[in-house]
Amino acid sequence: MIHSRNRRLRVNESIRSLVRENILTTDDFVMPIFVMEGENQQEAIPSMPGIFRRSIDLTVKECKELFSLGVKSVNLYMKVSEHLKDNTGKEAWNKDGLMQQTIKAIKDAVPGMIVMPDVALDPYSIYGHDGIIENGKIVNDATNEALARMSVSHAEAGADIVAPSDMMDGRVLAIREALEESGFTDVGILSYSAKYASSFYGPFRSALDSAPKDSMEIPKDKKTYQMDFHNSREALNEVFKDIEEGADIIMIKPGLPYLDIVSKVREAIDLPIAVYNVSGEYAMVKAAAQNGWLDNDKTIIESLTCFKRAGADMIFTYFAKEAAMILNK
């Protein structure tokens, strides 16, 4: 005779929901947003169905809709005009730049929206790298100075949290000290602590034209600063250093292929953990759903719930708006 029957707690939806360990809500989502120059402009991103580059006015409109759906955080990326790019990234801290104007416009229109601008030089670089290049190499410390200036500029524009995604050594400390010295003691740092050199970023780079340029004079990829995907213990080393330097939230990127890293970091730290459901993951689900191979809505909710189960507190995802609509049904 069987005394212990696990199926007793799966008999119907009411029982299953009663004992459910992880619940997905709109509070978990951060929506990445691409911004472009112009007015009343919107461009579809072919590799990411349903995702667009928008001018500031349409970005504000989108943020209002997101907030009404319960998505209260956005992560901003700029499509920078070619004539503004150089090797210093100086446009990144232009007080009248596209990023700064966007932050101000969103905070004015939707004060409750948490605005997290991306902090990295690749959209502003003529080389498509996250750092300044000297003698064919990405230099670390000079890049940190640029990232600190960029972060202060974002804070001055009204950013709630800055999100350095560059993977330079020591940049969290440089940014933290610059923010403190400038009086922005309440501005948080969400650090991309374990960001891997991944093939899953392709659609994102096409959206911003931020892929490394093909040249014999510079590195052809980002493997000298982003992490080797063969490694897991290294992620903990990166996380602990960023915490020591003043990070408030830890990011792991990519997401679904790296749930083991999310789980390992969750066991090791008490700080909030963010995970990035990246563009390649989004594109794969969308392509399969459009071909009828997967159920779009069910796959979205299942995959996002997996991040919560692994230990993430927040999810950066291009599905945020769509998932909110599904959850709100």
C-alpha positions as a printed NumPy array, in Angstrom:
array([[  0.   ,   0.   ,   0.   ],
       [  1.268,   3.476,  -0.917],
       [  1.079,   5.918,   2.024],
       [  2.87 ,   8.876,   0.443],
       [  1.317,  10.072,  -2.802],
       [  2.799,  13.242,  -4.242],
       [ -0.072,  13.53 ,  -6.701],
       [ -2.444,  14.486,  -3.881],
       [ -1.076,  18.011,  -4.101],
       [ -1.633,  18.128,  -7.878],
       [ -5.298,  17.064,  -7.995],
       [ -6.647,  20.41 ,  -9.241],
       [ -5.575,  23.986,  -9.911],
       [ -6.755,  25.257,  -6.529],
       [ -4.51 ,  22.793,  -4.689],
       [ -1.607,  23.359,  -7.089],
       [ -1.813,  27.126,  -6.589],
       [ -2.062,  26.682,  -2.809],
       [  1.294,  24.883,  -2.59 ],
       [  3.018,  26.751,  -5.427],
       [  6.569,  27.754,  -4.505],
       [  7.141,  30.638,  -6.938],
       [  4.694,  33.23 ,  -8.26 ],
       [  5.383,  35.431, -11.29 ],
       [  3.974,  38.981, -11.17 ],
       [  4.396,  42.184, -13.161],
       [  6.506,  43.544, -10.292],
       [  9.254,  41.149, -11.398],
       [  9.764,  42.719, -14.822],
       [ 12.188,  45.287, -16.218],
       [ 11.476,  46.201, -19.852],
       [ 14.516,  46.971, -22.056],
       [ 13.734,  49.872, -24.407],
       [ 15.551,  51.065, -27.541],
       [ 15.489,  54.813, -28.257],
       [ 16.288,  56.604, -31.51 ],
       [ 16.518,  60.196, -32.698],
       [ 13.58 ,  61.999, -34.253],
       [  9.927,  62.639, -33.476],
       [  6.979,  60.28 , -33.928],
       [  9.433,  57.692, -35.256],
       [  9.221,  53.927, -34.818],
       [ 11.301,  51.221, -36.481],
       [ 10.679,  47.495, -36.171],
       [ 13.622,  45.242, -35.281],
       [ 13.318,  42.296, -37.709],
       [ 15.119,  39.77 , -35.505],
       [ 12.937,  40.656, -32.504],
       [  9.268,  40.542, -33.6  ],
       [  7.162,  42.998, -31.609],
       [ 10.144,  45.083, -30.445],
       [ 10.861,  48.558, -31.838],
       [ 13.255,  51.472, -31.765],
       [ 11.226,  54.569, -30.87 ],
       [ 11.792,  58.299, -30.682],
       [ 11.516,  59.927, -27.263],
       [  7.877,  60.946, -27.619],
       [  6.766,  57.423, -28.532],
       [  9.042,  55.988, -25.841],
       [  7.219,  58.088, -23.245],
       [  3.888,  56.84 , -24.607],
       [  5.131,  53.257, -24.322],
       [  6.292,  53.839, -20.748],
       [  2.858,  55.133, -19.782],
       [  1.279,  51.985, -21.176],
       [  3.823,  49.743, -19.456],
       [  3.173,  51.425, -16.121],
       [ -0.584,  51.003, -16.54 ],
       [  0.018,  47.277, -17.053],
       [  2.053,  47.037, -13.847],
       [  5.555,  47.103, -15.367],
       [  7.293,  49.716, -13.225],
       [ 10.909,  49.553, -14.422],
       [ 12.615,  50.211, -17.754],
       [ 16.179,  49.711, -18.96 ],
       [ 17.276,  52.229, -21.622],
       [ 19.514,  51.789, -24.683],
       [ 20.321,  54.438, -27.302],
       [ 20.675,  54.065, -31.07 ],
       [ 23.414,  56.666, -31.472],
       [ 23.942,  58.508, -34.752],
       [ 27.208,  57.596, -36.473],
       [ 28.516,  61.166, -36.503],
       [ 28.368,  61.234, -32.682],
       [ 30.535,  58.144, -32.219],
       [ 34.254,  58.244, -31.428],
       [ 36.809,  56.351, -29.34 ],
       [ 36.216,  58.319, -26.128],
       [ 32.465,  57.865, -25.766],
       [ 32.095,  61.521, -24.808],
       [ 28.563,  61.715, -26.225],
       [ 27.578,  59.344, -23.397],
       [ 27.821,  62.176, -20.852],
       [ 26.461,  64.975, -23.017],
       [ 23.904,  66.671, -20.738],
       [ 21.717,  67.263, -23.799],
       [ 22.306,  63.819, -25.287],
       [ 19.646,  61.373, -26.383],
       [ 19.941,  59.29 , -23.201],
       [ 19.75 ,  62.289, -20.899],
       [ 16.731,  63.722, -22.733],
       [ 15.006,  60.333, -22.587],
       [ 15.558,  59.899, -18.85 ],
       [ 14.151,  63.37 , -18.148],
       [ 11.146,  62.847, -20.417],
       [ 10.199,  59.519, -18.821],
       [ 10.604,  60.776, -15.253],
       [  8.545,  63.878, -16.031],
       [  5.735,  61.864, -17.624],
       [  5.764,  58.793, -15.357],
       [  7.416,  59.789, -12.047],
       [  6.823,  56.354, -10.529],
       [  8.695,  54.536, -13.284],
       [ 12.1  ,  53.235, -12.211],
       [ 14.546,  54.274, -14.935],
       [ 17.727,  52.218, -15.319],
       [ 19.955,  53.52 , -18.136],
       [ 22.582,  51.207, -19.554],
       [ 26.14 ,  52.261, -18.746],
       [ 28.543,  51.096, -21.469],
       [ 30.432,  52.739, -24.303],
       [ 29.644,  50.342, -27.168],
       [ 26.689,  52.341, -28.608],
       [ 28.925,  55.437, -28.594],
       [ 32.101,  53.771, -29.878],
       [ 33.305,  53.843, -33.473],
       [ 34.695,  50.362, -32.753],
       [ 31.586,  48.828, -31.169],
       [ 33.441,  47.929, -27.982],
       [ 32.501,  48.609, -24.373],
       [ 35.78 ,  50.373, -23.701],
       [ 38.286,  52.864, -25.014],
       [ 40.883,  51.361, -27.346],
       [ 44.59 ,  52.177, -27.23 ],
       [ 47.216,  50.34 , -29.272],
       [ 44.705,  47.693, -30.29 ],
       [ 43.586,  46.892, -26.731],
       [ 40.559,  47.806, -24.622],
       [ 42.029,  49.821, -21.765],
       [ 40.421,  49.299, -18.388],
       [ 41.091,  52.294, -16.147],
       [ 40.527,  55.03 , -18.721],
       [ 37.242,  53.335, -19.581],
       [ 36.249,  53.378, -15.905],
       [ 36.717,  57.142, -15.819],
       [ 34.396,  57.481, -18.809],
       [ 31.816,  55.154, -17.244],
       [ 31.868,  57.181, -14.026],
       [ 31.23 ,  60.422, -15.955],
       [ 28.441,  58.691, -17.865],
       [ 26.806,  57.458, -14.639],
       [ 26.885,  60.904, -13.002],
       [ 25.335,  62.378, -16.14 ],
       [ 22.537,  59.806, -15.951],
       [ 21.972,  60.609, -12.287],
       [ 21.813,  64.326, -13.07 ],
       [ 19.125,  63.576, -15.665],
       [ 17.04 ,  61.736, -13.052],
       [ 18.033,  58.067, -13.28 ],
       [ 17.054,  55.939, -10.297],
       [ 19.601,  53.172, -10.866],
       [ 22.595,  53.035, -13.217],
       [ 23.355,  49.701, -14.854],
       [ 27.01 ,  49.219, -15.912],
       [ 27.133,  46.351, -18.408],
       [ 30.721,  46.744, -19.605],
       [ 32.602,  44.231, -17.395],
       [ 35.64 ,  46.445, -16.771],
       [ 37.517,  45.615, -13.566],
       [ 36.864,  48.087, -10.749],
       [ 34.182,  50.08 , -12.527],
       [ 31.589,  49.65 ,  -9.749],
       [ 33.935,  51.343,  -7.263],
       [ 34.735,  54.135,  -9.741],
       [ 31.026,  54.745, -10.357],
       [ 30.093,  54.51 ,  -6.666],
       [ 32.746,  57.049,  -5.677],
       [ 31.768,  59.422,  -8.497],
       [ 28.087,  59.263,  -7.524],
       [ 28.883,  59.85 ,  -3.85 ],
       [ 31.191,  62.77 ,  -4.603],
       [ 28.491,  64.329,  -6.794],
       [ 25.857,  64.007,  -4.083],
       [ 23.877,  61.158,  -5.655],
       [ 23.927,  58.934,  -2.603],
       [ 20.478,  57.489,  -3.346],
       [ 21.213,  56.418,  -6.923],
       [ 21.67 ,  52.654,  -7.038],
       [ 24.079,  50.532,  -9.046],
       [ 22.844,  47.398, -10.782],
       [ 26.063,  45.732, -11.841],
       [ 26.327,  43.226, -14.653],
       [ 28.617,  41.146, -12.489],
       [ 28.476,  37.87 , -14.409],
       [ 28.062,  38.839, -18.055],
       [ 29.229,  36.134, -20.401],
       [ 30.663,  36.471, -23.91 ],
       [ 27.613,  34.894, -25.471],
       [ 26.24 ,  34.156, -28.923],
       [ 22.747,  34.99 , -27.65 ],
       [ 23.267,  38.77 , -28.005],
       [ 23.04 ,  38.912, -31.801],
       [ 19.589,  40.519, -32.241],
       [ 20.4  ,  43.167, -29.611],
       [ 23.585,  44.208, -31.379],
       [ 21.772,  44.542, -34.685],
       [ 19.143,  46.698, -32.957],
       [ 21.8  ,  49.196, -31.824],
       [ 24.485,  48.589, -34.443],
       [ 26.837,  47.975, -31.518],
       [ 28.676,  44.831, -32.61 ],
       [ 32.491,  45.007, -32.636],
       [ 33.748,  46.25 , -35.985],
       [ 35.604,  43.817, -38.226],
       [ 39.16 ,  45.099, -38.138],
       [ 42.64 ,  43.617, -37.851],
       [ 43.619,  46.469, -35.504],
       [ 41.145,  45.741, -32.689],
       [ 39.752,  42.66 , -30.933],
       [ 37.081,  40.994, -33.071],
       [ 34.957,  40.045, -30.054],
       [ 34.435,  40.921, -26.379],
       [ 36.145,  37.906, -24.844],
       [ 38.931,  39.916, -23.181],
       [ 36.41 ,  41.505, -20.796],
       [ 33.196,  39.469, -20.849],
       [ 33.29 ,  36.079, -19.114],
       [ 34.17 ,  32.728, -20.692],
       [ 30.972,  30.668, -20.944],
       [ 32.865,  27.541, -19.888],
       [ 33.261,  28.91 , -16.333],
       [ 30.975,  29.057, -13.29 ],
       [ 33.233,  29.559, -10.218],
       [ 34.573,  32.706, -11.863],
       [ 31.074,  34.207, -11.65 ],
       [ 31.175,  34.135,  -7.852],
       [ 34.544,  35.89 ,  -7.87 ],
       [ 33.088,  38.668, -10.046],
       [ 29.962,  38.952,  -7.882],
       [ 31.849,  39.208,  -4.587],
       [ 34.158,  41.915,  -5.954],
       [ 31.232,  44.007,  -7.193],
       [ 29.492,  43.722,  -3.834],
       [ 32.665,  44.879,  -2.074],
       [ 32.83 ,  47.869,  -4.444],
       [ 29.282,  48.991,  -3.661],
       [ 26.869,  47.257,  -6.039],
       [ 23.247,  47.243,  -4.853],
       [ 21.903,  44.648,  -7.295],
       [ 23.739,  41.853,  -9.108],
       [ 23.008,  40.962, -12.738],
       [ 23.584,  37.614, -14.455],
       [ 23.461,  37.588, -18.264],
       [ 22.327,  35.705, -20.368],
       [ 19.386,  34.029, -18.677],
       [ 17.947,  30.642, -19.628],
       [ 21.253,  28.929, -20.57 ],
       [ 22.756,  30.233, -17.292],
       [ 20.187,  29.235, -14.681],
       [ 22.908,  27.231, -12.925],
       [ 24.796,  30.496, -12.367],
       [ 21.67 ,  32.214, -11.041],
       [ 21.119,  29.374,  -8.579],
       [ 24.769,  29.278,  -7.485],
       [ 24.873,  33.039,  -6.889],
       [ 21.534,  32.927,  -5.036],
       [ 22.966,  30.422,  -2.575],
       [ 26.004,  32.626,  -2.002],
       [ 24.56 ,  36.146,  -1.533],
       [ 21.63 ,  37.988,   0.019],
       [ 21.589,  40.992,  -2.338],
       [ 18.853,  41.231,  -4.979],
       [ 19.658,  39.292,  -8.142],
       [ 18.624,  40.378, -11.635],
       [ 18.727,  38.094, -14.655],
       [ 18.612,  39.119, -18.323],
       [ 16.328,  37.16 , -20.646],
       [ 18.372,  38.294, -23.644],
       [ 17.48 ,  39.066, -27.246],
       [ 18.533,  35.672, -28.613],
       [ 16.326,  33.887, -26.092],
       [ 13.427,  36.162, -27.046],
       [ 14.012,  35.602, -30.772],
       [ 14.068,  31.812, -30.417],
       [ 10.734,  31.68 , -28.604],
       [  9.132,  34.096, -31.072],
       [ 10.415,  32.182, -34.097],
       [  9.163,  28.855, -32.732],
       [  5.785,  30.335, -31.765],
       [  5.311,  31.943, -35.185],
       [  5.932,  28.557, -36.784],
       [  3.395,  26.906, -34.51 ],
       [  6.013,  24.813, -32.765],
       [  5.423,  26.336, -29.31 ],
       [  2.457,  27.933, -27.544],
       [  3.528,  31.583, -27.322],
       [  1.785,  32.593, -24.075],
       [  2.449,  29.398, -22.141],
       [  6.115,  29.33 , -23.148],
       [  6.62 ,  32.952, -22.113],
       [  5.165,  32.447, -18.641],
       [  6.973,  29.138, -18.103],
       [ 10.364,  30.487, -19.135],
       [ 10.02 ,  33.639, -17.009],
       [  8.9  ,  31.603, -13.993],
       [ 12.064,  29.505, -14.353],
       [ 14.112,  32.586, -13.476],
       [ 12.161,  33.03 , -10.24 ],
       [ 12.598,  29.35 ,  -9.411],
       [ 16.358,  29.637,  -9.918],
       [ 16.51 ,  32.53 ,  -7.445],
       [ 16.192,  35.77 ,  -9.426],
       [ 14.384,  38.715,  -7.856],
       [ 13.869,  40.651, -11.1  ],
       [ 13.863,  39.787, -14.788],
       [ 15.032,  42.024, -17.611],
       [ 12.942,  40.747, -20.508],
       [ 11.606,  41.866, -23.884],
       [  8.533,  39.833, -22.975],
       [  7.679,  42.227, -20.117],
       [  4.779,  43.991, -21.816],
       [  3.364,  40.847, -23.379],
       [  3.786,  38.844, -20.179],
       [  2.033,  41.59 , -18.203],
       [ -0.923,  41.397, -20.575],
       [ -1.058,  37.613, -20.168],
       [ -0.878,  37.819, -16.363],
       [ -3.491,  40.578, -16.252],
       [ -6.055,  38.537, -18.205]])
